[in-house]
Amino acid sequence: MSGDVVVRISGLRKAYGDNEVLRGVDLDLHQGEVIVIFGRSGSGKSTLLRCVNFLEDPTEGTVEIAGQRLSGGHRTRRKREQIRQVRIHVGMVFQQFNLFPHLTTLDNVMSGPLALGRRGGDDRASIRRRSLELLDGVGLADKADEHPIRLSGGQQQRVAIARALAMEPEVMLFDEPTSALDPELTGEVLGVMKRLALDLHMPMMVVTHEMGFAREVADRMAFFHEGVILEQGTPEELFTRTRHQETRTFLDAVL
Ligand code: ADP
Ligand code: MG
C-alpha cells in the first residue's frame, strides 16, 4: 500500500444469501484522517466496518489494514492468524458498550494488553500504569475501581474507548458510538473522540449521524446508500454542494 494509506478497501462486496448488502465499495483511509460514514439504517454501514475489522469475510474484493490483506473465501489457518493480527491493531467501539460486567473499569482497560502479555508483552505494573493514564485521558481516573453497571452510558462508552486505545491501535473504527446514549451524554463521548482525532491524529472511520461532530472533525464524509458510497467529499462540500438528491434528503432529515 502506498505511503500514508492506513486502510484500503477495494471492490468490496458482501452478500448474505440473495441480499447484496455491499455492492462494490472503494475507500482509502489515510494517516491522521477522519472519515464519517452516514446513511440510512440498513444501507450496509455496520457490515462495512465489520468487514474492515475482519469480523465478516467479504464475498468479493479486499480489505488491507494493519499489514494484512483479507479477501473473500473460507477461513484458512492463515486467515485466522491475519484476523488475530487485525484484532490487535484495530480498535473498535460499538453502539453497545460491550464492557465486561464482572470486571472493574480498570480491569476492562487492562484486559486486552494482559491477554497479549501472556504471549510475552509488558509486565502487569506497566500495563496498569498505562491503563490508568488512559482512564485519566477519558476523564474517568476516579472510576477505576467501579464496575461498569455503576457508570452512566456515556462513562461506559468512554471506558470502551480507553479499552480500545490500550491496545495501541493503528486505526479506530466507531459504529454509531453515541446512538444508544441519552442526548445529554453524547457530548462527552464525542469530546473524547474529537481529542483523539485532533490531538492524537488517530485515523478513524466513524459511522455516525452526529453532523456537528462531522462538520468539526471529519476530513471526509461518505454517504452510504444501498451498499455503495453514493457521494463523498469534505463536510463543506456535502453540506453546501450536495450532488445527489438522496444525500440532500437524508441530510435535511438529520440536520
Ligand atoms: P446499517 O449499519 O447501515 O444499518 P447493516 O450493515 O447493519 O446496515 O445491514 C445491512 C443489511 O444487511 C440489512 O438488510 C441487514 O438485515 C443485513 N445483514 C446484516 N448483518 C447480517 C447477517 N449477519 N446476516 C444476514 N443479514 C445481515
Ligand atoms: Mg449499523
Short mmCIF file of C-alpha atoms and ligand atoms in Angstrom, two decimals:
data_model
loop_
_atom_site.label_atom_id
_atom_site.label_comp_id
_atom_site.label_asym_id
_atom_site.label_seq_id
_atom_site.Cartn_x
_atom_site.Cartn_y
_atom_site.Cartn_z
CA MET A 1 0.00 0.00 0.00
CA SER A 2 1.25 3.46 -0.82
CA GLY A 3 2.81 5.64 1.88
CA ASP A 4 0.17 7.02 4.15
CA VAL A 5 -2.80 4.75 3.43
CA VAL A 6 -3.90 3.00 6.66
CA VAL A 7 -6.95 1.20 5.32
CA ARG A 8 -7.61 0.33 1.71
CA ILE A 9 -10.99 -1.06 0.73
CA SER A 10 -11.15 -2.23 -2.87
CA GLY A 11 -14.14 -3.53 -4.80
CA LEU A 12 -15.74 -4.76 -1.61
CA ARG A 13 -18.88 -6.82 -1.93
CA LYS A 14 -20.79 -8.68 0.72
CA ALA A 15 -23.93 -10.72 0.28
CA TYR A 16 -25.96 -12.65 2.82
CA GLY A 17 -27.69 -15.20 0.61
CA ASP A 18 -29.53 -13.17 -2.04
CA ASN A 19 -29.22 -9.97 -0.04
CA GLU A 20 -26.40 -7.91 -1.57
CA VAL A 21 -25.51 -5.66 1.32
CA LEU A 22 -22.26 -4.18 -0.03
CA ARG A 23 -22.25 -3.72 -3.79
CA GLY A 24 -18.75 -2.50 -4.61
CA VAL A 25 -17.11 -0.19 -2.10
CA ASP A 26 -13.76 1.52 -2.66
CA LEU A 27 -12.37 3.67 0.10
CA ASP A 28 -8.92 4.65 1.38
CA LEU A 29 -8.32 5.99 4.87
CA HIS A 30 -5.10 7.97 5.18
CA GLN A 31 -2.80 8.58 8.11
CA GLY A 32 -4.39 11.01 10.56
CA GLU A 33 -7.64 11.15 8.59
CA VAL A 34 -11.20 11.02 9.93
CA ILE A 35 -13.91 9.70 7.64
CA VAL A 36 -17.52 9.97 8.75
CA ILE A 37 -19.83 7.43 7.14
CA PHE A 38 -23.54 8.10 7.23
CA GLY A 39 -26.68 6.87 5.57
CA ARG A 40 -29.99 5.18 6.15
CA SER A 41 -30.45 2.27 8.50
CA GLY A 42 -29.89 -0.95 6.58
CA SER A 43 -27.64 0.66 3.94
CA GLY A 44 -24.67 -1.51 4.98
CA LYS A 45 -22.59 0.76 7.21
CA SER A 46 -22.09 -1.74 10.03
CA THR A 47 -21.37 -4.50 7.54
CA LEU A 48 -18.66 -2.33 6.02
CA LEU A 49 -16.99 -1.76 9.39
CA ARG A 50 -17.33 -5.44 10.25
CA CYS A 51 -15.52 -6.33 7.02
CA VAL A 52 -12.80 -3.77 7.78
CA ASN A 53 -12.27 -5.38 11.17
CA PHE A 54 -12.38 -8.88 9.65
CA LEU A 55 -15.44 -9.77 11.72
CA GLU A 56 -17.01 -10.67 8.36
CA ASP A 57 -15.37 -12.10 5.27
CA PRO A 58 -16.14 -10.20 2.09
CA THR A 59 -17.85 -12.02 -0.75
CA GLU A 60 -15.59 -10.21 -3.23
CA GLY A 61 -12.91 -7.58 -3.06
CA THR A 62 -10.24 -6.92 -0.48
CA VAL A 63 -9.52 -5.02 2.70
CA GLU A 64 -5.95 -4.07 3.51
CA ILE A 65 -5.27 -2.99 7.06
CA ALA A 66 -2.52 -3.33 9.68
CA GLY A 67 -0.19 -5.03 7.22
CA GLN A 68 -2.81 -7.67 6.35
CA ARG A 69 -4.80 -8.18 3.19
CA LEU A 70 -8.09 -10.02 3.53
CA SER A 71 -10.15 -11.26 0.63
CA GLY A 72 -13.19 -13.50 0.37
CA GLY A 73 -13.40 -17.23 0.76
CA HIS A 74 -13.44 -19.54 3.72
CA ARG A 75 -11.31 -19.20 6.79
CA THR A 76 -7.98 -20.94 6.39
CA ARG A 77 -5.46 -21.16 9.22
CA ARG A 78 -3.51 -18.30 7.60
CA LYS A 79 -6.64 -16.19 7.51
CA ARG A 80 -7.34 -16.84 11.16
CA GLU A 81 -3.84 -15.61 12.01
CA GLN A 82 -4.46 -12.49 9.89
CA ILE A 83 -7.69 -11.89 11.75
CA ARG A 84 -5.84 -12.15 15.05
CA GLN A 85 -3.31 -9.55 13.89
CA VAL A 86 -6.05 -7.18 12.81
CA ARG A 87 -7.88 -7.55 16.15
CA ILE A 88 -4.68 -6.46 17.89
CA HIS A 89 -4.01 -3.41 15.72
CA VAL A 90 -7.52 -2.16 15.01
CA GLY A 91 -9.65 -0.62 17.76
CA MET A 92 -13.42 -0.90 17.53
CA VAL A 93 -16.13 0.83 19.52
CA PHE A 94 -19.73 -0.28 19.07
CA GLN A 95 -23.10 1.23 19.77
CA GLN A 96 -23.47 -1.11 22.74
CA PHE A 97 -20.54 -0.60 25.04
CA ASN A 98 -19.66 -4.28 25.38
CA LEU A 99 -17.69 -3.90 28.59
CA PHE A 100 -17.05 -6.95 30.73
CA PRO A 101 -19.64 -6.52 33.52
CA HIS A 102 -17.77 -8.61 36.07
CA LEU A 103 -14.57 -6.54 35.76
CA THR A 104 -13.83 -3.07 37.15
CA THR A 105 -13.29 -0.32 34.61
CA LEU A 106 -9.54 -0.53 35.17
CA ASP A 107 -9.56 -4.30 34.63
CA ASN A 108 -11.63 -3.77 31.49
CA VAL A 109 -8.97 -1.44 30.11
CA MET A 110 -6.17 -3.78 31.16
CA SER A 111 -7.80 -6.92 29.76
CA GLY A 112 -6.53 -6.66 26.18
CA PRO A 113 -2.87 -5.92 26.92
CA LEU A 114 -2.90 -8.55 29.68
CA ALA A 115 -4.19 -11.19 27.27
CA LEU A 116 -1.36 -10.27 24.90
CA GLY A 117 1.11 -10.21 27.77
CA ARG A 118 0.66 -13.93 28.17
CA ARG A 119 2.37 -14.17 24.84
CA GLY A 120 5.27 -12.14 26.21
CA GLY A 121 4.47 -8.44 26.43
CA ASP A 122 4.66 -5.75 29.05
CA ASP A 123 4.53 -6.59 32.71
CA ARG A 124 1.41 -6.09 34.77
CA ALA A 125 2.59 -2.96 36.59
CA SER A 126 3.32 -1.04 33.41
CA ILE A 127 0.03 -2.16 31.83
CA ARG A 128 -1.76 -0.93 34.95
CA ARG A 129 0.03 2.41 34.87
CA ARG A 130 -0.74 2.90 31.21
CA SER A 131 -4.39 1.89 31.68
CA LEU A 132 -4.82 4.40 34.50
CA GLU A 133 -3.38 7.09 32.21
CA LEU A 134 -5.90 6.12 29.55
CA LEU A 135 -8.78 6.28 32.04
CA ASP A 136 -7.47 9.68 33.11
CA GLY A 137 -7.37 10.68 29.44
CA VAL A 138 -11.11 9.99 29.11
CA GLY A 139 -11.79 11.77 32.41
CA LEU A 140 -12.53 8.66 34.45
CA ALA A 141 -9.47 8.13 36.66
CA ASP A 142 -11.76 8.31 39.70
CA LYS A 143 -13.89 5.42 38.39
CA ALA A 144 -11.04 2.91 38.04
CA ASP A 145 -12.41 0.58 40.73
CA GLU A 146 -16.09 0.84 39.81
CA HIS A 147 -17.93 -1.80 37.87
CA PRO A 148 -19.50 -0.71 34.56
CA ILE A 149 -23.04 -1.03 35.89
CA ARG A 150 -22.32 1.85 38.29
CA LEU A 151 -21.42 4.16 35.40
CA SER A 152 -23.61 6.18 33.06
CA GLY A 153 -23.82 5.15 29.41
CA GLY A 154 -21.53 7.99 28.43
CA GLN A 155 -18.97 6.95 31.01
CA GLN A 156 -19.20 3.33 29.89
CA GLN A 157 -18.57 4.33 26.30
CA ARG A 158 -15.55 6.39 27.36
CA VAL A 159 -14.20 3.31 29.16
CA ALA A 160 -14.80 1.32 25.96
CA ILE A 161 -12.71 3.88 24.06
CA ALA A 162 -9.93 3.70 26.67
CA ARG A 163 -10.04 -0.09 26.46
CA ALA A 164 -9.65 0.02 22.68
CA LEU A 165 -6.77 2.50 22.98
CA ALA A 166 -4.97 0.25 25.46
CA MET A 167 -4.08 -1.99 22.52
CA GLU A 168 -2.32 0.98 20.86
CA PRO A 169 -4.33 0.62 17.66
CA GLU A 170 -3.17 1.96 14.30
CA VAL A 171 -6.74 2.89 13.45
CA MET A 172 -10.05 3.20 15.28
CA LEU A 173 -13.46 2.18 14.00
CA PHE A 174 -16.61 3.58 15.59
CA ASP A 175 -20.05 2.20 14.80
CA GLU A 176 -22.69 4.68 15.99
CA PRO A 177 -20.90 5.16 19.31
CA THR A 178 -23.46 7.62 20.68
CA SER A 179 -26.75 6.35 19.32
CA ALA A 180 -27.56 4.26 22.40
CA LEU A 181 -26.96 7.26 24.69
CA ASP A 182 -29.32 9.81 26.14
CA PRO A 183 -28.79 13.08 24.28
CA GLU A 184 -27.16 14.81 27.25
CA LEU A 185 -24.45 12.14 27.35
CA THR A 186 -23.40 12.19 23.71
CA GLY A 187 -21.25 15.32 24.09
CA GLU A 188 -18.77 13.76 26.50
CA VAL A 189 -18.19 10.80 24.17
CA LEU A 190 -17.89 12.98 21.07
CA GLY A 191 -15.46 15.18 23.01
CA VAL A 192 -13.18 12.23 23.69
CA MET A 193 -13.36 11.19 20.02
CA LYS A 194 -12.63 14.72 18.92
CA ARG A 195 -9.48 14.88 21.02
CA LEU A 196 -8.40 11.51 19.69
CA ALA A 197 -8.67 12.87 16.18
CA LEU A 198 -7.40 16.41 16.58
CA ASP A 199 -4.73 15.98 19.28
CA LEU A 200 -3.53 12.44 18.66
CA HIS A 201 -4.23 12.33 14.89
CA MET A 202 -5.69 8.85 15.19
CA PRO A 203 -7.01 7.66 11.82
CA MET A 204 -10.70 6.91 12.31
CA MET A 205 -13.68 5.60 10.42
CA VAL A 206 -16.79 6.78 12.23
CA VAL A 207 -20.34 5.75 11.44
CA THR A 208 -22.44 8.49 12.99
CA HIS A 209 -25.31 10.84 12.37
CA GLU A 210 -23.86 13.50 14.66
CA MET A 211 -23.46 16.13 11.99
CA GLY A 212 -21.96 18.69 14.37
CA PHE A 213 -19.14 16.26 15.05
CA ALA A 214 -18.79 15.56 11.33
CA ARG A 215 -18.61 19.24 10.49
CA GLU A 216 -15.96 19.89 13.12
CA VAL A 217 -13.83 16.78 12.93
CA ALA A 218 -14.29 14.91 9.65
CA ASP A 219 -11.80 15.35 6.84
CA ARG A 220 -14.17 13.50 4.58
CA MET A 221 -17.76 12.34 4.70
CA ALA A 222 -19.14 9.40 2.77
CA PHE A 223 -22.85 8.96 2.17
CA PHE A 224 -23.77 5.31 2.09
CA HIS A 225 -26.78 4.29 0.04
CA GLU A 226 -27.91 0.74 -0.77
CA GLY A 227 -24.47 -0.75 -0.30
CA VAL A 228 -22.39 1.80 -2.19
CA ILE A 229 -20.80 5.14 -1.41
CA LEU A 230 -23.14 7.34 -3.39
CA GLU A 231 -21.30 10.55 -2.67
CA GLN A 232 -18.26 11.70 -0.72
CA GLY A 233 -16.41 14.92 -0.04
CA THR A 234 -15.38 17.35 2.63
CA PRO A 235 -18.08 18.34 5.14
CA GLU A 236 -18.19 21.72 3.40
CA GLU A 237 -18.89 20.03 0.06
CA LEU A 238 -21.53 17.69 1.43
CA PHE A 239 -23.34 20.29 3.49
CA THR A 240 -23.39 23.03 0.86
CA ARG A 241 -22.97 21.43 -2.57
CA THR A 242 -24.70 18.06 -2.37
CA ARG A 243 -24.73 16.34 -5.76
CA HIS A 244 -27.38 13.68 -5.16
CA GLN A 245 -30.97 14.15 -4.12
CA GLU A 246 -30.80 11.09 -1.82
CA THR A 247 -27.95 12.71 0.12
CA ARG A 248 -29.78 16.02 0.37
CA THR A 249 -32.96 14.37 1.58
CA PHE A 250 -31.08 12.40 4.21
CA LEU A 251 -29.10 15.41 5.41
CA ASP A 252 -32.23 17.52 5.64
CA ALA A 253 -33.80 14.81 7.79
CA VAL A 254 -30.91 14.58 10.26
CA LEU A 255 -29.83 18.23 10.41
P1 ADP B 1 -26.61 -0.34 8.71
O1 ADP B 1 -25.50 -0.48 9.67
O2 ADP B 1 -26.33 0.67 7.64
O3 ADP B 1 -27.92 -0.08 9.37
P2 ADP B 1 -26.22 -3.17 8.26
O4 ADP B 1 -24.84 -3.30 7.70
O5 ADP B 1 -26.38 -3.47 9.70
O6 ADP B 1 -26.76 -1.71 7.91
O7 ADP B 1 -27.21 -4.09 7.48
C1 ADP B 1 -27.36 -4.04 6.08
C2 ADP B 1 -28.22 -5.20 5.62
O8 ADP B 1 -27.54 -6.41 5.87
C3 ADP B 1 -29.57 -5.32 6.33
O9 ADP B 1 -30.51 -5.65 5.35
C4 ADP B 1 -29.35 -6.45 7.29
O10 ADP B 1 -30.55 -7.14 7.51
C5 ADP B 1 -28.34 -7.32 6.57
N1 ADP B 1 -27.47 -8.07 7.48
C6 ADP B 1 -26.55 -7.53 8.32
N2 ADP B 1 -25.89 -8.48 9.00
C7 ADP B 1 -26.41 -9.66 8.59
C8 ADP B 1 -26.14 -11.04 8.93
N3 ADP B 1 -25.21 -11.38 9.82
N4 ADP B 1 -26.88 -11.98 8.30
C9 ADP B 1 -27.81 -11.65 7.37
N5 ADP B 1 -28.10 -10.38 7.03
C10 ADP B 1 -27.42 -9.40 7.62
MG MG B 2 -25.44 -0.19 11.75
#
